[in-house]
Coordinates of C-alpha atoms in Angstrom, one line a residue:
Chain A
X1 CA 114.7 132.4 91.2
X2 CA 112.5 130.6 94.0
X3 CA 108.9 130.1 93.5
X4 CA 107.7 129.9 96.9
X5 CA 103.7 129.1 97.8
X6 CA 101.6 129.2 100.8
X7 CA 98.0 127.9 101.5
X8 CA 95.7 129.6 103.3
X9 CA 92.5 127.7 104.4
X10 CA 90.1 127.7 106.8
X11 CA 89.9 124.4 109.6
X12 CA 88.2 121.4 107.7
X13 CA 86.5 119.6 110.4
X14 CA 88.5 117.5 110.8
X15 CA 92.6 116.3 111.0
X16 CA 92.4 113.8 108.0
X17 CA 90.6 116.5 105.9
X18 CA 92.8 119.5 106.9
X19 CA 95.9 117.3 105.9
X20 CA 94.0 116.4 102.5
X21 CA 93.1 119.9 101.6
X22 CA 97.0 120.7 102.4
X23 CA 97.4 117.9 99.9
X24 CA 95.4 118.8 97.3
X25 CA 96.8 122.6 97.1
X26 CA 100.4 121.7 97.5
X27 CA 99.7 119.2 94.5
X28 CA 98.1 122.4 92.6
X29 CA 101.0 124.9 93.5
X30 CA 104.1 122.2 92.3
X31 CA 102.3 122.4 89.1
X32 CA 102.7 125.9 88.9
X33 CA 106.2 125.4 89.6
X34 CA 106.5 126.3 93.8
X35 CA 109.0 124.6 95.7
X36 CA 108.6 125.9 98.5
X37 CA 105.1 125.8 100.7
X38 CA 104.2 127.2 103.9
X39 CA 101.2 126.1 105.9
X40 CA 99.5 128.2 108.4
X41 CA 100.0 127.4 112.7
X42 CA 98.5 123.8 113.7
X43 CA 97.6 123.5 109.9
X44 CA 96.0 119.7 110.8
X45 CA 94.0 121.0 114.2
X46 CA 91.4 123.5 114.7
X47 CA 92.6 126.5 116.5
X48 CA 91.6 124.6 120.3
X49 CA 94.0 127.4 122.3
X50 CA 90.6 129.0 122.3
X51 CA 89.9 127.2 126.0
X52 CA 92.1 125.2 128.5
X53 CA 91.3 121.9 128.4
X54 CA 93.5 119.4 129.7
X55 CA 92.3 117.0 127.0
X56 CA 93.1 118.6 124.2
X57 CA 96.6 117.4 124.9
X58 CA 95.6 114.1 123.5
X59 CA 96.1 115.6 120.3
X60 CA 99.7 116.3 120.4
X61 CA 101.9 114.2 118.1
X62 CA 105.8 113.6 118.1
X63 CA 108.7 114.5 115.6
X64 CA 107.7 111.2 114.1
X65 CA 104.1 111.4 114.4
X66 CA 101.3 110.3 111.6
X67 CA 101.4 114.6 110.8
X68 CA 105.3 114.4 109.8
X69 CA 104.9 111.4 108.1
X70 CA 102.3 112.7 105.9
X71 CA 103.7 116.3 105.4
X72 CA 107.4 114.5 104.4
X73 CA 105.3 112.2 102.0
X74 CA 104.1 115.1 100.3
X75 CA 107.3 116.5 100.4
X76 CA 108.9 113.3 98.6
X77 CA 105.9 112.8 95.9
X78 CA 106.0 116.6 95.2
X79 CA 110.0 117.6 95.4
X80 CA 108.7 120.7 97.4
X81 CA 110.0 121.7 101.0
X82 CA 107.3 122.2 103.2
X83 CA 107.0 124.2 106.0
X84 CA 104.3 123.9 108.7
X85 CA 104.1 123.4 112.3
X86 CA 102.5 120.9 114.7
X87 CA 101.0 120.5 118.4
X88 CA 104.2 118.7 119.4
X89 CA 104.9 116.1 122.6
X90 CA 108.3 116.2 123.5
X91 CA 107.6 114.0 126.2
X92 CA 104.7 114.0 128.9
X93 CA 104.5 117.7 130.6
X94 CA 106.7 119.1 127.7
X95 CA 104.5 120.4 124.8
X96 CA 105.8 123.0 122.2
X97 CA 104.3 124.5 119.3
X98 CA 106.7 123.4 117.1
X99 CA 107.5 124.5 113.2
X100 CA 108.6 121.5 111.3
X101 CA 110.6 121.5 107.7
X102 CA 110.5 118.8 105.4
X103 CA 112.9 118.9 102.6
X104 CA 112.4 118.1 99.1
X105 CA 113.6 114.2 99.8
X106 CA 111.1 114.0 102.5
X107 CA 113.7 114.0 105.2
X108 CA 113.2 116.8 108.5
X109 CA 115.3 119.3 107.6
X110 CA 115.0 120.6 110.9
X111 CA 112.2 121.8 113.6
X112 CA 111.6 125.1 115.3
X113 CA 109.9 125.5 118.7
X114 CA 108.1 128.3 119.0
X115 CA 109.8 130.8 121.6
X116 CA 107.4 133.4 122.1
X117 CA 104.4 132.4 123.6
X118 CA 101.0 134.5 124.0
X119 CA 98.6 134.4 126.4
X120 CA 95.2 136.7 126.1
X121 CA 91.6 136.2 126.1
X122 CA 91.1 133.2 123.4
X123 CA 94.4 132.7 122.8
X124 CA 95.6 130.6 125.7
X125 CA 99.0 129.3 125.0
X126 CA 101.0 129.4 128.0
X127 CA 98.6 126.6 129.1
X128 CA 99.6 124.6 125.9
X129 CA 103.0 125.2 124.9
X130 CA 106.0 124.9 126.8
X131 CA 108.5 128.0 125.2
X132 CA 111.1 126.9 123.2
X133 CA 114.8 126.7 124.5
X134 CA 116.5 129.1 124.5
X135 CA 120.3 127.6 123.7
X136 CA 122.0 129.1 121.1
X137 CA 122.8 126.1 118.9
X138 CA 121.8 124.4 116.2
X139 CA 118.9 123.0 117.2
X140 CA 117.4 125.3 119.5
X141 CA 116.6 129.1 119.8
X142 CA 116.6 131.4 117.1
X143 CA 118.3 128.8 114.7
X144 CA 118.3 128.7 110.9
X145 CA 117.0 125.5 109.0
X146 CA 119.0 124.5 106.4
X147 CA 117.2 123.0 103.3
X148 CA 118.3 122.3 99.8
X149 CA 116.7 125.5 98.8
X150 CA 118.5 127.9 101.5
X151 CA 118.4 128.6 105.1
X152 CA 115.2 129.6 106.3
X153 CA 114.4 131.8 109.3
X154 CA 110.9 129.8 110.3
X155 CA 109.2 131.4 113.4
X156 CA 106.2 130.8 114.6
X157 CA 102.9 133.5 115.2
X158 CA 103.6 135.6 118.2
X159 CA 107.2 136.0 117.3
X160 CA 106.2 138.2 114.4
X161 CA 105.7 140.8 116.7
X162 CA 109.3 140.9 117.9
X163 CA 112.3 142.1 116.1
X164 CA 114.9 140.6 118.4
X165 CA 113.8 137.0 116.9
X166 CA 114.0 138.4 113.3
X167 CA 117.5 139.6 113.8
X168 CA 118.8 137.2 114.9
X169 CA 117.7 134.9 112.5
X170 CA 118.8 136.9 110.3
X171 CA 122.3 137.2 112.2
X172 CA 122.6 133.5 112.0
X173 CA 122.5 133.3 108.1
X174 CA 118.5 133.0 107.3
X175 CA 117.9 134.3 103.9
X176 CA 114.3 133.9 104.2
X177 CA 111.7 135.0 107.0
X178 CA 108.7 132.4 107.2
X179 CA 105.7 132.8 109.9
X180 CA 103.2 130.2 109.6
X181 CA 100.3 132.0 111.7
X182 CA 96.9 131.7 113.4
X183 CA 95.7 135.4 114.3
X184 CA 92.0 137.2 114.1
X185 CA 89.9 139.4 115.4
X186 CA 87.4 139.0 118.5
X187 CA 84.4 139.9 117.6
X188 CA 83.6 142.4 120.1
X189 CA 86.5 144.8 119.2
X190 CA 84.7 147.9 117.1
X191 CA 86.0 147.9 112.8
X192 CA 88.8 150.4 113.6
X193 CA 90.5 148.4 116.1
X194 CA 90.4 145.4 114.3
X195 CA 91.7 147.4 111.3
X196 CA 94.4 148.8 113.3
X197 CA 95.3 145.3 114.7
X198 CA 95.4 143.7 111.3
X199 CA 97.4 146.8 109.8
X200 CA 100.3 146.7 112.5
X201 CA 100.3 142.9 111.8
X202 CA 101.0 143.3 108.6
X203 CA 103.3 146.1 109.2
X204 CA 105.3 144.1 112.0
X205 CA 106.2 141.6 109.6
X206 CA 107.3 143.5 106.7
X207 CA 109.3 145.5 109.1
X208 CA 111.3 142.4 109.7
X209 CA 112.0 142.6 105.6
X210 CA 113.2 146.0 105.6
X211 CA 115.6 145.9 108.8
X212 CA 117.3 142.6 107.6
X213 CA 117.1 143.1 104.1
X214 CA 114.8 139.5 103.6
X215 CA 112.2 138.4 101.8
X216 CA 109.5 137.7 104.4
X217 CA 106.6 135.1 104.0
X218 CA 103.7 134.6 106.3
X219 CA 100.6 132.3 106.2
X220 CA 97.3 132.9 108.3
X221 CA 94.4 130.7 109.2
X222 CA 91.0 132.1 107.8
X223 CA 87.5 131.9 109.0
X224 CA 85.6 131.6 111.9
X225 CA 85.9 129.3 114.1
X226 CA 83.7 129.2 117.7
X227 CA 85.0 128.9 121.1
X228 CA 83.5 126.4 123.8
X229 CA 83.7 128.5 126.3
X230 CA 80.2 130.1 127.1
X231 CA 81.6 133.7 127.8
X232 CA 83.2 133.5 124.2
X233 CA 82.7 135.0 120.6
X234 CA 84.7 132.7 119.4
X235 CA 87.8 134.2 116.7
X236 CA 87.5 135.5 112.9
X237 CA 91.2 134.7 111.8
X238 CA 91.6 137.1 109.2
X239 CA 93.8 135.8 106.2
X240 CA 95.6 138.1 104.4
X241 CA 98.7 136.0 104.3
X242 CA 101.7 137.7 102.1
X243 CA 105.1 137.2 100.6
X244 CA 107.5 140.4 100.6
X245 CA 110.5 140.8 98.9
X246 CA 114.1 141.9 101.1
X247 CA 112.8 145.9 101.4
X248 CA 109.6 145.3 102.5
X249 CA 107.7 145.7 99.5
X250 CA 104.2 143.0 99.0
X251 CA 104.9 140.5 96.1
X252 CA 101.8 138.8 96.7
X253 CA 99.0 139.3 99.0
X254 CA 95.3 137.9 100.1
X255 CA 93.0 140.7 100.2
X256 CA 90.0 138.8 101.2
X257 CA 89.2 136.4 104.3
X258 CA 88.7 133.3 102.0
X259 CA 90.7 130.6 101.2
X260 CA 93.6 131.4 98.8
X261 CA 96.8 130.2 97.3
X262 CA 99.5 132.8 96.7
X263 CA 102.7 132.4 94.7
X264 CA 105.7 135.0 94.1
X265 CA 109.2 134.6 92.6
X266 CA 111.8 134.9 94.8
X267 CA 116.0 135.7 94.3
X268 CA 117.3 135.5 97.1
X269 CA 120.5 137.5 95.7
X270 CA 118.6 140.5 96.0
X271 CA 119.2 140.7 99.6
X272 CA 123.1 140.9 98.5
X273 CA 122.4 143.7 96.4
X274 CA 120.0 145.4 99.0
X275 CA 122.1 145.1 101.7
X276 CA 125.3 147.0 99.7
X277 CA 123.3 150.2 99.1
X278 CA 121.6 150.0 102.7
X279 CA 124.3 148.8 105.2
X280 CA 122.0 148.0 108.2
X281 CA 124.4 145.1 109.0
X282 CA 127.5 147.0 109.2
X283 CA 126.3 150.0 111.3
X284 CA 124.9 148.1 114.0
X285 CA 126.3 149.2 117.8
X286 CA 126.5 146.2 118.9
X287 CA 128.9 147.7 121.9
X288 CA 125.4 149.4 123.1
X289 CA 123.1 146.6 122.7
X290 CA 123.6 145.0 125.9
X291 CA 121.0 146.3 128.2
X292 CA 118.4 144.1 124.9
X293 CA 118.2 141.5 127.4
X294 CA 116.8 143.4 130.2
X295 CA 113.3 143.1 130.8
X296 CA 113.4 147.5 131.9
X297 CA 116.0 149.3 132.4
X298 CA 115.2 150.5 135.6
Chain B
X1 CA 96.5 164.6 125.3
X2 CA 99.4 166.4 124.2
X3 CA 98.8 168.2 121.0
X4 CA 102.4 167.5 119.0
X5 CA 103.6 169.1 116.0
X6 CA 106.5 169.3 113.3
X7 CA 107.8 171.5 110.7
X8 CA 108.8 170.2 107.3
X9 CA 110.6 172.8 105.5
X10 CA 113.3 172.9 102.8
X11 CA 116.9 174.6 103.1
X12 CA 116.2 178.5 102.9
X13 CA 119.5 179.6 101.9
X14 CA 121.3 180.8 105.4
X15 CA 121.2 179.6 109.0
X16 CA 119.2 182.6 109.8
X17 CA 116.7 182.1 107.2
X18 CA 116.0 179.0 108.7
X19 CA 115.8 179.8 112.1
X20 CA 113.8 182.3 111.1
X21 CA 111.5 180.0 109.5
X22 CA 111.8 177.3 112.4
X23 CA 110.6 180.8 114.8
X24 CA 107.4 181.6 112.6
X25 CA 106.6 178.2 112.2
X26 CA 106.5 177.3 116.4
X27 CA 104.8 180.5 116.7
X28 CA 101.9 179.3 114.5
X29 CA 101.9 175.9 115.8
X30 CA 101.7 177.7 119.6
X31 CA 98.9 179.3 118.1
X32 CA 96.9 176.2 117.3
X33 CA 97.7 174.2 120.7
X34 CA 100.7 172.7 120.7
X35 CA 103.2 172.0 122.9
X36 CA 106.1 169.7 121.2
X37 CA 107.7 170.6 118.5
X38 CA 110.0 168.6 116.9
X39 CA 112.0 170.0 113.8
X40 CA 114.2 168.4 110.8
X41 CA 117.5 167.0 111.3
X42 CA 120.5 169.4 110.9
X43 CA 118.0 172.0 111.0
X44 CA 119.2 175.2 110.6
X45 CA 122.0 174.3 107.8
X46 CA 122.3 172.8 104.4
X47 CA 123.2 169.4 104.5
X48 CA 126.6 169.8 104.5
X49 CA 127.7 165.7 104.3
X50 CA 126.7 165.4 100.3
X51 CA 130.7 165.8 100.4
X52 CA 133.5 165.6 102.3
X53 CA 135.2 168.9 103.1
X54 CA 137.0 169.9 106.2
X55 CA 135.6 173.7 106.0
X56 CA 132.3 172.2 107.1
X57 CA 133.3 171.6 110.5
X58 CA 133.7 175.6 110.7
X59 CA 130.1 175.4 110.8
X60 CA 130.0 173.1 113.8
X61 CA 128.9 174.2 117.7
X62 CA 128.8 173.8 121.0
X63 CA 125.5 172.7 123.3
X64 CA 125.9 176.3 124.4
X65 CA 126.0 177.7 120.9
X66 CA 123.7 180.4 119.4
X67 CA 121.5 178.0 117.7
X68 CA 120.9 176.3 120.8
X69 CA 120.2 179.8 122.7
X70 CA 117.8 180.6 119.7
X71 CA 115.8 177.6 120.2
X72 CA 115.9 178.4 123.9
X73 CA 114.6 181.8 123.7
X74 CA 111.5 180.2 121.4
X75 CA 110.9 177.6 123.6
X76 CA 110.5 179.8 126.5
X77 CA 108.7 182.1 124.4
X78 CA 106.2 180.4 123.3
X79 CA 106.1 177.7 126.5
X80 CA 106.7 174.9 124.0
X81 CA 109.0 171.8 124.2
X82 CA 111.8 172.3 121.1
X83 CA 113.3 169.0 119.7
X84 CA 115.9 169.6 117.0
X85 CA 119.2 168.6 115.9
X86 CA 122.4 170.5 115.5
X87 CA 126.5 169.6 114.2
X88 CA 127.9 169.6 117.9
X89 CA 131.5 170.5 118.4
X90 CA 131.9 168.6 121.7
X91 CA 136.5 168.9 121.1
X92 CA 138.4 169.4 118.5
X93 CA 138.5 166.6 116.4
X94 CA 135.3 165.1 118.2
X95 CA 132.3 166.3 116.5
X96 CA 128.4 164.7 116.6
X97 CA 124.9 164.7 114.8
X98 CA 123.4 165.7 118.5
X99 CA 119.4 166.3 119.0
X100 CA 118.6 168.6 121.6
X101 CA 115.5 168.8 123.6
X102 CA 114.6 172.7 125.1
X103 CA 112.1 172.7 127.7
X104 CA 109.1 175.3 128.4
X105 CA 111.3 177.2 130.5
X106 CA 114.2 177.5 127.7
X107 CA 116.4 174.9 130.1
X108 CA 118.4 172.1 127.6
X109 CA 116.7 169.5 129.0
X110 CA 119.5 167.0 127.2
X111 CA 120.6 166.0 124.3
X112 CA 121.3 162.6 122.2
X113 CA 124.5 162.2 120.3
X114 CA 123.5 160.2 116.9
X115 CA 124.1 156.8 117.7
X116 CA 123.8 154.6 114.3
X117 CA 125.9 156.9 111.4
X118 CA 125.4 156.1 108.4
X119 CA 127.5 156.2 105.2
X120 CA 126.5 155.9 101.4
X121 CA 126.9 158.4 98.2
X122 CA 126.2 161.7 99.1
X123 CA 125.4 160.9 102.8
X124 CA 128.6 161.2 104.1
X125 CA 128.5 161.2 107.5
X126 CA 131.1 159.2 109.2
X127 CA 133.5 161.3 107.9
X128 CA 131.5 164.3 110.2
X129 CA 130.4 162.4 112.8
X130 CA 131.7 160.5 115.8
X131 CA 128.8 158.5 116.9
X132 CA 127.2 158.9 120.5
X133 CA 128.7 156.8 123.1
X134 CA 127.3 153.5 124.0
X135 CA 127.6 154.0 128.0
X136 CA 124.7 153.2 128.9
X137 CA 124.0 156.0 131.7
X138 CA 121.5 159.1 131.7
X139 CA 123.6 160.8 129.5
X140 CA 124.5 158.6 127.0
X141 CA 123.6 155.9 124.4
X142 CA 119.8 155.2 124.1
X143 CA 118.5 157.2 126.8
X144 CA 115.0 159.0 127.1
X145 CA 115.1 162.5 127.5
X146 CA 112.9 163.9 130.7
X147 CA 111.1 167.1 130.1
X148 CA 107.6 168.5 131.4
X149 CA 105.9 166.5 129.1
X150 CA 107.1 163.2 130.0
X151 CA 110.3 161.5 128.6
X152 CA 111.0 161.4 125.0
X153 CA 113.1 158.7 123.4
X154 CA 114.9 161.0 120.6
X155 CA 117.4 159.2 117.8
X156 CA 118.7 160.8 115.1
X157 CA 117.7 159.9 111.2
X158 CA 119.9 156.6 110.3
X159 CA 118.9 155.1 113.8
X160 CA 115.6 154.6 112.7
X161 CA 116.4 151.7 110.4
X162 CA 117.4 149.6 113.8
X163 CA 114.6 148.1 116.1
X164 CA 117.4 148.0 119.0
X165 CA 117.6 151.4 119.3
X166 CA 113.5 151.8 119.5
X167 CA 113.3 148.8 122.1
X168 CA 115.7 150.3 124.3
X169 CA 114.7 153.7 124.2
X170 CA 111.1 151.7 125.1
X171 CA 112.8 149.5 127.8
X172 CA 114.6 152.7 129.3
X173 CA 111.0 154.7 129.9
X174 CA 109.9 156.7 126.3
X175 CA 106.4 157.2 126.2
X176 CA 107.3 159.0 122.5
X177 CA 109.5 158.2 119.7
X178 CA 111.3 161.2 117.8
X179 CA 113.2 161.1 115.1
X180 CA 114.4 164.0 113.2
X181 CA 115.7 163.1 109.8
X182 CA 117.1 164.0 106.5
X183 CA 116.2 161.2 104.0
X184 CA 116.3 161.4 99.9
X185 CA 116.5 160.2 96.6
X186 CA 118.9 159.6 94.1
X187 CA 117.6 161.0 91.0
X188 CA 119.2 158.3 89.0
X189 CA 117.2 155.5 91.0
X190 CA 113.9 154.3 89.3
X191 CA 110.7 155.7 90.8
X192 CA 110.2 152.1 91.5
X193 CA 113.1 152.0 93.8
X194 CA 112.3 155.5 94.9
X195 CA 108.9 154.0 96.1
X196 CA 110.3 151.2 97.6
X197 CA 112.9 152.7 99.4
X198 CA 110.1 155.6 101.0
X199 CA 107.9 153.0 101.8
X200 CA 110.6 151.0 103.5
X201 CA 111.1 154.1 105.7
X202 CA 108.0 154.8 106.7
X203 CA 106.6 151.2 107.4
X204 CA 110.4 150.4 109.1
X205 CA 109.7 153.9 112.1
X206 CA 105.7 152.7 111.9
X207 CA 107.1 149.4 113.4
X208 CA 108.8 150.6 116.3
X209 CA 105.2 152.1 117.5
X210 CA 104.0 148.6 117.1
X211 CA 106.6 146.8 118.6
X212 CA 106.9 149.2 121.6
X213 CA 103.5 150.5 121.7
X214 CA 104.5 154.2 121.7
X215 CA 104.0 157.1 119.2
X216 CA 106.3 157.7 116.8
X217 CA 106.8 161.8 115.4
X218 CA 109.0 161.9 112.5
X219 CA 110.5 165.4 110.9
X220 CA 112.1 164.8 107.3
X221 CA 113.9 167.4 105.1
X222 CA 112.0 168.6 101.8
X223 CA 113.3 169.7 98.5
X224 CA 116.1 169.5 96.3
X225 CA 119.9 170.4 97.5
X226 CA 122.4 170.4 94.9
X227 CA 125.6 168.7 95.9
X228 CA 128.9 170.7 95.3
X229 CA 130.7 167.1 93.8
X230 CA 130.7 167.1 90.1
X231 CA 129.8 164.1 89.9
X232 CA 127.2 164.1 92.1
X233 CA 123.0 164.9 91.3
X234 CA 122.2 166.5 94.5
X235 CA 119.2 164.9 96.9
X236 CA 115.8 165.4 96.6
X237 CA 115.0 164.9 100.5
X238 CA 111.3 163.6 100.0
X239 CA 109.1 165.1 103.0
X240 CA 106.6 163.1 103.6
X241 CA 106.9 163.3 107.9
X242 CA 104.4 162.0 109.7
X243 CA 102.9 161.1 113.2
X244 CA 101.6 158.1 114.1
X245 CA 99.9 156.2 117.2
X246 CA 100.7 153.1 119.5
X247 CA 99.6 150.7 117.2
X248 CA 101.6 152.2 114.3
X249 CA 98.5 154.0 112.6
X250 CA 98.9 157.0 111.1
X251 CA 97.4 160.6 112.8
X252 CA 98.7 163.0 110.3
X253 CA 100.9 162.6 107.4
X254 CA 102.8 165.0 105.1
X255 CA 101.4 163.2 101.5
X256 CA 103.3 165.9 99.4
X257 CA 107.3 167.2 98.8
X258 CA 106.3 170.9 99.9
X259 CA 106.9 172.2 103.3
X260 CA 104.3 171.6 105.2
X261 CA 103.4 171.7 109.4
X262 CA 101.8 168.5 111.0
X263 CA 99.7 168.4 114.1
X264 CA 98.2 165.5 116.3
X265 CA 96.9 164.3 119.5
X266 CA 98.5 162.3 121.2
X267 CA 96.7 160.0 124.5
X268 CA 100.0 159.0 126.0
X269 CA 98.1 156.7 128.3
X270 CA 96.8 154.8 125.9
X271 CA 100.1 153.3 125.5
X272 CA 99.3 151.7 129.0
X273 CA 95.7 150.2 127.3
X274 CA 97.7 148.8 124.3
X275 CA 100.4 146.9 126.3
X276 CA 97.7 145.2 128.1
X277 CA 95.9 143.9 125.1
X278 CA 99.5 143.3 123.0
X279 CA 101.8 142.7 125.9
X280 CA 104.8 142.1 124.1
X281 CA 107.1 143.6 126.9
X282 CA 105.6 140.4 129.0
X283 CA 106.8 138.0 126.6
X284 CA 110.2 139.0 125.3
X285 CA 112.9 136.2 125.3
X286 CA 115.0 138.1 127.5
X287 CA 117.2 134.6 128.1
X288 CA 117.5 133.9 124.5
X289 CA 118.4 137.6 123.2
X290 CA 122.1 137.2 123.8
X291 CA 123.6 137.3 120.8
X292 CA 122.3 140.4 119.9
X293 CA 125.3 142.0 120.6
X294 CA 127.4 140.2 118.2
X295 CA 128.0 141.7 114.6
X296 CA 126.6 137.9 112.8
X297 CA 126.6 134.7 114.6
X298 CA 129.2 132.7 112.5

């Protein structure tokens, strides 16, 4: 059994108290027996996609950077991988979004660079973060990390929304989904939509559960925080983080838009047992998938 | 808007007393408005794969058969697009699970040979069905069928377990998503696992109208059908169709295991407001979707 954990929070002010309220609740969770933590998108920054400012790419850090080294201290002190991502500089002109994993020794178990990038009103990515590569390898693309607990399928945000990147995660030997996540509502949108919008998000994702037969974990930001752009409401990220087990089903789940822990017990042999009574895997027609990497067929 | 409905009905004993049911049922539908019908996988017989017994394929026939001319006659009748799904004799010794899709004028406008069969205890179909062919032309593999309404990307019951099949239906032009099924229990499963695995179903076709923006119309079986095997405790087939929007929200929804009719609206240009707020057809990783074609990446 895997007691997995996330932390869901709202941005601190400020970098050094972000990374000590991450501190402070993955301290809390070890006690109650997690090993396993995920951290929501840009856990140390505020959410500053909100406008396109070329000098907010003075806050990008490297693989090595003063976020890494803190997150793998963690790791060490608490014998707890840690999942979260980071504003990463891969070297000038080439910044990524970039899920890092440190294992329970502290080391990087591996990184993930986001591949999916959005762009819309607020949420202005493609002016931050370079896609990730797309090489199928080991260290890029839709790759697996492999930690001492397992291999786990972390993605990042807008790649919840696509099923290709779930698959073939899940192709490649993930036995766990993991989204760290920084997603809310604009003001201006009436209660239905935003209900609608935070339903099918929450739908997406378990979807990803039930086709692959994994246990899926994602991790939101929560609270407002403004925009300083003028023309702007600003963005309420809307919580609700949750854990699923391998068909789908909630294990644990924030209700509310406050700040909030969740924990759930994992086995990751149910996915064994899950996939022998619904053979997804084996039925596949992968002789008429081609045309998947199209953009139409047309 | 296009007013679409469906008809949820149990096995009633003959082919006749089922297409007789199918007829009153589009007649009162007509009555109210609508103008898409889509009806239950395998419609007008039992379901014949709980076991395996050559004598079944006696009740197979061909796209020109008299349940196709039936639905013909009550599509022209009533000016009403028919979607239903019949055992299709295409040679001897080839045989399919084949939707077909009648136009307002009675015309096949084409048909969609089951692509994904499946295979479990009492649901034994690939010893029935030879699945569709994968060439990817108008007439075959995951193409959208065009009628006066617009094109509808119809699959067949199993298929709707695999986001490929949705995306590419979506990539190749549907502006609907049908899938005629024929889904049950196992009375010896838990109702926790009966819950789960309903819940799977639903949230697993929900995500295609998410991920693709479309709606999604889905006819399921209802009632118990006893299974001639010994061994064997029959299926409860568990109702409970629905229709749903582009963002995956529910419009109408069969909440009972009776037969029951379901009708909604459907804005098919709203699809076109969605994808510009979500515009996840933008940002697929079209370069980094290879390996989608191969069975595990190993």
């Amino acid at each position: 059994m895997l007691r997995v954990g996330l932390v869901q929070h709202q941005h601190r002010g400020s970098k050094k108290a972000n990374l000590d309220y991450a501190a402070q609740q993955i301290a809390a969770l070890s006690k109650d027996g997690v090993v396993l933590v995920v951290l929501q998108e840009l856990q140390s920054e505020f959410y500053f996609c909100q406008s396109e400012q070329s000098h907010h790419f003075d806050l990008a850090e490297d693989l090595q950077g003063s976020t890494v080294k803190t997150l793998s201290d963690l790791a060490k002190k608490y014998r707890v991988v840690i999942v979260s991502t980071i504003f990463e500089k891969r070297c000038s002109g080439i910044y990524h979004n970039t899920a890092v994993v440190l294992d329970q020794d502290g080391s990087l178990a591996g990184y993930y660079r986001k591949m999916h990038i959005p762009d819309d009103p607020g949420f202005y990515e493609k002016f931050y973060f370079t896609p990730g590569d797309a090489l199928p390898d080991k260290q890029h693309g839709f790759a697996p990390i492999t930690t001492s607990l397992g291999k786990l399928g972390v993605m990042v945000c807008w790649d919840q929304w696509f099923p290709e990147a779930a698959r073939l995660m899940a192709l490649a030997g993930a036995e766990l989904l993991i989204f760290p996540t920084a997603i809310g509502w604009d003001r201006s949108d009436s209660q239905q939509e935003q209900l609608r919008q935070q339903q099918a998000w929450q739908l997406i994702q378990r979807s990803h559960a039930v086709a692959n037969n994994l246990p899926v974990i994602s991790c939101n930001r929560v609270g407002y925080e403004p925009s300083s752009e003028d023309h702007s409401c600003g963005i309420d990220f809307w919580g609700r983080s949750f854990i699923t087990g391998p068909q789908g089903e909630i294990l644990a789940e924030s209700t509310s838009n406050q700040e909030e822990n969740l924990m759930a017990d994992l086995n990751l042999e149910d996915t064994e047992k899950v996939r022998r009574s619904w053979p997804f895997l084996r039925d596949r027609r992968v002789d008429a998938y081609g045309n998947l990497v199209q953009r139409v067929i047309d």
